[in-house]
Amino acid sequence: KNEVEQSPQNLTAQEGEFITINCSYSVGISALHWLQQHPGGGIVSLFMLSSGKKKHGRLIATINIQEKHSSLHITASHPRDSAVYICACARRFDYGGSQGNLIFGKGTKLSVKP
Amino acid sequence: KAGVTQTPRYLIKTRGQQVTLSCSPISGHRSVSWYQQTPGQGLQFLFEYFSETQRNKGNFPGRFSGRQFSNSRSEMNVSTLELGDSALYLCASSLVPDTQYFGPGTRLTVL
């Protein structure tokens, strides 16, 4: 079993729909990242969360540390949101830093149709 | 501020050769991490450097090595290339602890 599981693997939505992508993890973490990767390879960090909820524009990310679960929501989806969304967990280390050692989910490929 | 830069962007090598990839972090960022992305395995952590010291290493063979210089620029080296090393190699920098900023990647093809 992977340490970081994402669902769904693939998602097709109509423009304007509300979208949810889920991430569950089984390791001790200090933070969880949501990343966006467009065709061509470029990766953008969307959020880094250690607790609660963050919002940026139409994107909302939540994390429940007790349940080891995070969700990424996209409100009023648009074709430009089409990309692969990747959940990545920063493994906790004794030295207090953990930014580098990310373990990744397999990604969710989102396609938003006009 | 300039973003993370990686050179070269594309590279073609043959089996048995070695390759060196370079990463220049965002100015002021002292942490640099390297990742490998393949269609089969997805994204995997290679190593993390902070202030010229390797702080973490992923589960890769010794053919994969790296270093960081005093200006925080980092290089990774792969010796005795194998077909399976064909991948997108991504570098990311961060102000610890903060969001990681990814570079555009170097796409390595091994023939």
mmCIF file of C-alpha atoms in Angstrom:
data_model
loop_
_atom_site.group_PDB
_atom_site.id
_atom_site.type_symbol
_atom_site.label_atom_id
_atom_site.label_comp_id
_atom_site.label_asym_id
_atom_site.label_seq_id
_atom_site.Cartn_x
_atom_site.Cartn_y
_atom_site.Cartn_z
ATOM 1 C CA LYS A 1 0.000 0.000 0.000
ATOM 2 C CA ASN A 2 1.322 3.437 -0.909
ATOM 3 C CA GLU A 3 2.032 5.796 1.951
ATOM 4 C CA VAL A 4 0.127 8.557 0.148
ATOM 5 C CA GLU A 5 -3.089 7.667 -1.654
ATOM 6 C CA GLN A 6 -5.051 9.990 -3.887
ATOM 7 C CA SER A 7 -8.523 9.671 -5.316
ATOM 8 C CA PRO A 8 -9.835 9.776 -7.876
ATOM 9 C CA GLN A 9 -7.065 8.959 -10.358
ATOM 10 C CA ASN A 10 -8.925 10.639 -13.194
ATOM 11 C CA LEU A 11 -11.653 13.230 -13.076
ATOM 12 C CA THR A 12 -13.639 14.833 -15.867
ATOM 13 C CA ALA A 13 -15.849 17.789 -15.057
ATOM 14 C CA GLN A 14 -17.956 20.369 -16.852
ATOM 15 C CA GLU A 15 -16.941 23.991 -16.585
ATOM 16 C CA GLY A 16 -18.437 25.543 -13.478
ATOM 17 C CA GLU A 17 -18.612 22.343 -11.432
ATOM 18 C CA PHE A 18 -17.303 22.054 -7.883
ATOM 19 C CA ILE A 19 -14.411 19.602 -7.726
ATOM 20 C CA THR A 20 -12.928 17.663 -4.819
ATOM 21 C CA ILE A 21 -9.697 15.672 -4.841
ATOM 22 C CA ASN A 22 -8.823 13.570 -1.815
ATOM 23 C CA CYS A 23 -5.529 12.550 -0.250
ATOM 24 C CA SER A 24 -4.954 10.060 2.568
ATOM 25 C CA TYR A 25 -1.576 9.327 4.134
ATOM 26 C CA SER A 26 -0.204 6.811 6.589
ATOM 27 C CA VAL A 27 3.091 8.389 7.738
ATOM 28 C CA GLY A 28 3.879 11.027 10.326
ATOM 29 C CA ILE A 29 4.072 14.359 8.591
ATOM 30 C CA SER A 30 4.915 17.919 9.425
ATOM 31 C CA ALA A 31 3.157 19.369 6.390
ATOM 32 C CA LEU A 32 1.216 18.422 3.307
ATOM 33 C CA HIS A 33 1.608 20.041 -0.097
ATOM 34 C CA TRP A 34 -0.769 20.274 -3.003
ATOM 35 C CA LEU A 35 1.010 20.632 -6.333
ATOM 36 C CA GLN A 36 -0.271 21.316 -9.831
ATOM 37 C CA GLN A 37 1.472 19.965 -12.910
ATOM 38 C CA HIS A 38 0.523 21.116 -16.373
ATOM 39 C CA PRO A 39 1.301 19.229 -19.581
ATOM 40 C CA GLY A 40 4.933 19.926 -20.361
ATOM 41 C CA GLY A 41 6.039 19.173 -16.835
ATOM 42 C CA GLY A 42 6.009 22.467 -14.935
ATOM 43 C CA ILE A 43 5.080 22.027 -11.276
ATOM 44 C CA VAL A 44 3.552 24.770 -9.166
ATOM 45 C CA SER A 45 3.112 24.565 -5.415
ATOM 46 C CA LEU A 46 -0.498 25.474 -4.622
ATOM 47 C CA PHE A 47 -0.620 25.043 -0.863
ATOM 48 C CA MET A 48 1.395 23.878 2.095
ATOM 49 C CA LEU A 49 -0.750 22.878 5.069
ATOM 50 C CA SER A 50 0.007 21.720 8.556
ATOM 51 C CA SER A 51 -3.475 22.251 9.980
ATOM 52 C CA GLY A 52 -6.892 23.649 9.169
ATOM 53 C CA LYS A 53 -7.766 25.242 5.886
ATOM 54 C CA LYS A 54 -6.265 27.560 3.301
ATOM 55 C CA LYS A 55 -7.926 29.424 0.439
ATOM 56 C CA HIS A 56 -6.443 31.019 -2.628
ATOM 57 C CA GLY A 57 -8.854 32.320 -5.210
ATOM 58 C CA ARG A 58 -11.076 29.437 -6.306
ATOM 59 C CA LEU A 59 -8.898 26.851 -4.595
ATOM 60 C CA ILE A 60 -9.446 25.604 -1.064
ATOM 61 C CA ALA A 61 -7.315 23.041 0.756
ATOM 62 C CA THR A 62 -8.157 21.386 4.045
ATOM 63 C CA ILE A 63 -6.349 18.943 6.268
ATOM 64 C CA ASN A 64 -7.487 16.749 9.161
ATOM 65 C CA ILE A 65 -4.382 15.637 11.026
ATOM 66 C CA GLN A 66 -6.250 13.161 13.261
ATOM 67 C CA GLU A 67 -7.818 11.414 10.283
ATOM 68 C CA LYS A 68 -4.671 11.778 8.122
ATOM 69 C CA HIS A 69 -6.696 13.175 5.286
ATOM 70 C CA SER A 70 -6.597 16.256 3.082
ATOM 71 C CA SER A 71 -8.872 17.577 0.359
ATOM 72 C CA LEU A 72 -8.357 20.033 -2.462
ATOM 73 C CA HIS A 73 -11.478 21.783 -3.690
ATOM 74 C CA ILE A 74 -11.876 23.839 -6.852
ATOM 75 C CA THR A 75 -14.951 26.027 -7.026
ATOM 76 C CA ALA A 76 -16.407 27.141 -10.374
ATOM 77 C CA SER A 77 -13.959 24.984 -12.321
ATOM 78 C CA HIS A 78 -12.562 26.260 -15.614
ATOM 79 C CA PRO A 79 -10.811 24.527 -18.531
ATOM 80 C CA ARG A 80 -7.540 26.189 -17.491
ATOM 81 C CA ASP A 81 -7.720 24.151 -14.269
ATOM 82 C CA SER A 82 -7.066 21.032 -16.366
ATOM 83 C CA ALA A 83 -3.849 19.567 -14.988
ATOM 84 C CA VAL A 84 -2.524 16.817 -12.758
ATOM 85 C CA TYR A 85 -2.928 17.573 -9.059
ATOM 86 C CA ILE A 86 -0.444 15.903 -6.754
ATOM 87 C CA CYS A 87 -0.566 15.498 -3.003
ATOM 88 C CA ALA A 88 2.835 15.352 -1.307
ATOM 89 C CA CYS A 89 3.609 14.747 2.348
ATOM 90 C CA ALA A 90 6.634 16.215 4.105
ATOM 91 C CA ARG A 91 7.873 13.402 6.335
ATOM 92 C CA ARG A 92 8.571 14.492 9.908
ATOM 93 C CA PHE A 93 12.221 14.361 11.000
ATOM 94 C CA ASP A 94 13.813 14.829 14.375
ATOM 95 C CA TYR A 95 15.892 17.775 13.279
ATOM 96 C CA GLY A 96 12.716 19.713 12.716
ATOM 97 C CA GLY A 97 13.119 20.280 9.034
ATOM 98 C CA SER A 98 11.352 18.192 6.475
ATOM 99 C CA GLN A 99 10.814 20.310 3.451
ATOM 100 C CA GLY A 100 12.866 18.208 1.125
ATOM 101 C CA ASN A 101 11.832 14.676 1.762
ATOM 102 C CA LEU A 102 8.420 14.667 0.129
ATOM 103 C CA ILE A 103 6.517 11.472 -0.578
ATOM 104 C CA PHE A 104 4.045 11.796 -3.391
ATOM 105 C CA GLY A 105 0.665 10.485 -4.349
ATOM 106 C CA LYS A 106 0.208 9.205 -7.880
ATOM 107 C CA GLY A 107 -1.698 12.319 -8.890
ATOM 108 C CA THR A 108 -5.218 13.093 -10.055
ATOM 109 C CA LYS A 109 -5.628 13.996 -13.707
ATOM 110 C CA LEU A 110 -8.348 16.616 -14.001
ATOM 111 C CA SER A 111 -9.955 17.548 -17.271
ATOM 112 C CA VAL A 112 -12.482 20.369 -17.302
ATOM 113 C CA LYS A 113 -14.655 20.544 -20.418
ATOM 114 C CA PRO A 114 -16.079 23.857 -21.655
ATOM 115 C CA LYS B 1 12.846 37.540 -7.943
ATOM 116 C CA ALA B 2 14.067 35.016 -10.479
ATOM 117 C CA GLY B 3 12.648 31.519 -10.086
ATOM 118 C CA VAL B 4 14.449 28.231 -9.795
ATOM 119 C CA THR B 5 16.482 27.542 -12.912
ATOM 120 C CA GLN B 6 17.694 24.190 -14.167
ATOM 121 C CA THR B 7 20.167 23.458 -16.901
ATOM 122 C CA PRO B 8 20.123 21.909 -19.330
ATOM 123 C CA ARG B 9 16.403 21.593 -20.064
ATOM 124 C CA TYR B 10 16.805 18.586 -22.330
ATOM 125 C CA LEU B 11 19.548 16.024 -22.566
ATOM 126 C CA ILE B 12 20.121 12.877 -24.579
ATOM 127 C CA LYS B 13 22.751 10.403 -23.452
ATOM 128 C CA THR B 14 23.626 6.803 -24.171
ATOM 129 C CA ARG B 15 23.837 3.904 -21.740
ATOM 130 C CA GLY B 16 27.020 3.855 -19.718
ATOM 131 C CA GLN B 17 27.644 7.593 -19.940
ATOM 132 C CA GLN B 18 27.427 9.947 -17.005
ATOM 133 C CA VAL B 19 25.487 13.177 -16.706
ATOM 134 C CA THR B 20 25.533 16.278 -14.506
ATOM 135 C CA LEU B 21 22.459 18.412 -13.986
ATOM 136 C CA SER B 22 22.485 21.856 -12.438
ATOM 137 C CA CYS B 23 20.004 23.750 -10.296
ATOM 138 C CA SER B 24 20.127 27.382 -9.211
ATOM 139 C CA PRO B 25 17.697 28.096 -6.364
ATOM 140 C CA ILE B 26 15.795 31.280 -5.712
ATOM 141 C CA SER B 27 18.088 33.873 -4.173
ATOM 142 C CA GLY B 28 18.178 33.442 -0.415
ATOM 143 C CA HIS B 29 16.885 29.866 -0.443
ATOM 144 C CA ARG B 30 19.342 27.512 1.210
ATOM 145 C CA SER B 31 17.417 24.266 0.863
ATOM 146 C CA VAL B 32 17.519 22.424 -2.459
ATOM 147 C CA SER B 33 15.822 19.118 -3.151
ATOM 148 C CA TRP B 34 15.939 16.862 -6.177
ATOM 149 C CA TYR B 35 13.183 14.615 -7.490
ATOM 150 C CA GLN B 36 12.846 12.103 -10.299
ATOM 151 C CA GLN B 37 9.591 11.738 -12.212
ATOM 152 C CA THR B 38 8.875 8.730 -14.425
ATOM 153 C CA PRO B 39 5.589 7.517 -15.911
ATOM 154 C CA GLY B 40 5.811 4.271 -13.962
ATOM 155 C CA GLN B 41 6.982 5.435 -10.541
ATOM 156 C CA GLY B 42 5.692 8.994 -10.494
ATOM 157 C CA LEU B 43 7.593 11.530 -8.429
ATOM 158 C CA GLN B 44 10.291 10.216 -6.104
ATOM 159 C CA PHE B 45 12.598 12.041 -3.737
ATOM 160 C CA LEU B 46 16.322 11.840 -4.569
ATOM 161 C CA PHE B 47 18.122 14.055 -2.045
ATOM 162 C CA GLU B 48 17.913 17.247 -0.052
ATOM 163 C CA TYR B 49 20.743 19.698 0.604
ATOM 164 C CA PHE B 50 20.904 22.485 3.115
ATOM 165 C CA SER B 51 23.937 24.741 3.553
ATOM 166 C CA GLU B 52 26.168 22.425 1.496
ATOM 167 C CA THR B 53 25.203 19.356 3.558
ATOM 168 C CA GLN B 54 23.128 16.445 2.343
ATOM 169 C CA ARG B 55 20.329 16.246 4.871
ATOM 170 C CA ASN B 56 18.250 13.414 3.402
ATOM 171 C CA LYS B 57 18.613 10.836 0.686
ATOM 172 C CA GLY B 58 15.947 8.809 -1.046
ATOM 173 C CA ASN B 59 16.088 5.178 -2.003
ATOM 174 C CA PHE B 60 18.265 5.387 -5.099
ATOM 175 C CA PRO B 61 21.480 3.535 -5.980
ATOM 176 C CA GLY B 62 24.897 5.056 -5.398
ATOM 177 C CA ARG B 63 25.120 5.989 -9.085
ATOM 178 C CA PHE B 64 23.021 8.996 -8.128
ATOM 179 C CA SER B 65 24.947 11.652 -6.242
ATOM 180 C CA GLY B 66 24.731 15.334 -5.623
ATOM 181 C CA ARG B 67 26.343 18.309 -4.005
ATOM 182 C CA GLN B 68 25.601 21.857 -3.046
ATOM 183 C CA PHE B 69 27.927 24.810 -3.327
ATOM 184 C CA SER B 70 28.410 27.746 -0.982
ATOM 185 C CA ASN B 71 26.119 29.895 -3.153
ATOM 186 C CA SER B 72 23.382 27.235 -2.702
ATOM 187 C CA ARG B 73 23.567 26.113 -6.327
ATOM 188 C CA SER B 74 23.303 22.365 -6.562
ATOM 189 C CA GLU B 75 24.339 19.682 -8.997
ATOM 190 C CA MET B 76 23.313 16.090 -9.312
ATOM 191 C CA ASN B 77 25.302 13.458 -11.111
ATOM 192 C CA VAL B 78 24.243 10.113 -12.494
ATOM 193 C CA SER B 79 27.022 7.749 -13.493
ATOM 194 C CA THR B 80 26.822 4.669 -15.698
ATOM 195 C CA LEU B 81 23.455 5.645 -17.121
ATOM 196 C CA GLU B 82 20.783 3.011 -17.610
ATOM 197 C CA LEU B 83 17.702 3.126 -19.824
ATOM 198 C CA GLY B 84 15.546 3.348 -16.696
ATOM 199 C CA ASP B 85 17.181 6.630 -15.728
ATOM 200 C CA SER B 86 15.227 8.357 -18.486
ATOM 201 C CA ALA B 87 13.040 10.768 -16.569
ATOM 202 C CA LEU B 88 12.193 14.337 -15.740
ATOM 203 C CA TYR B 89 14.524 15.542 -12.977
ATOM 204 C CA LEU B 90 13.085 18.321 -10.888
ATOM 205 C CA CYS B 91 14.808 20.588 -8.450
ATOM 206 C CA ALA B 92 13.000 22.604 -5.796
ATOM 207 C CA SER B 93 14.208 25.267 -3.410
ATOM 208 C CA SER B 94 12.693 26.598 -0.240
ATOM 209 C CA LEU B 95 13.178 28.863 2.728
ATOM 210 C CA VAL B 96 12.887 26.389 5.569
ATOM 211 C CA PRO B 97 10.109 25.882 6.514
ATOM 212 C CA ASP B 98 8.129 27.218 3.574
ATOM 213 C CA THR B 99 6.567 26.255 0.290
ATOM 214 C CA GLN B 100 8.837 24.531 -2.175
ATOM 215 C CA TYR B 101 9.403 26.276 -5.476
ATOM 216 C CA PHE B 102 10.001 23.910 -8.347
ATOM 217 C CA GLY B 103 12.198 24.482 -11.358
ATOM 218 C CA PRO B 104 11.112 23.577 -14.902
ATOM 219 C CA GLY B 105 13.022 20.314 -14.827
ATOM 220 C CA THR B 106 15.602 18.610 -16.986
ATOM 221 C CA ARG B 107 14.263 15.911 -19.269
ATOM 222 C CA LEU B 108 16.885 13.197 -19.621
ATOM 223 C CA THR B 109 16.606 10.569 -22.324
ATOM 224 C CA VAL B 110 18.952 7.600 -22.196
ATOM 225 C CA LEU B 111 19.325 5.660 -25.456
#
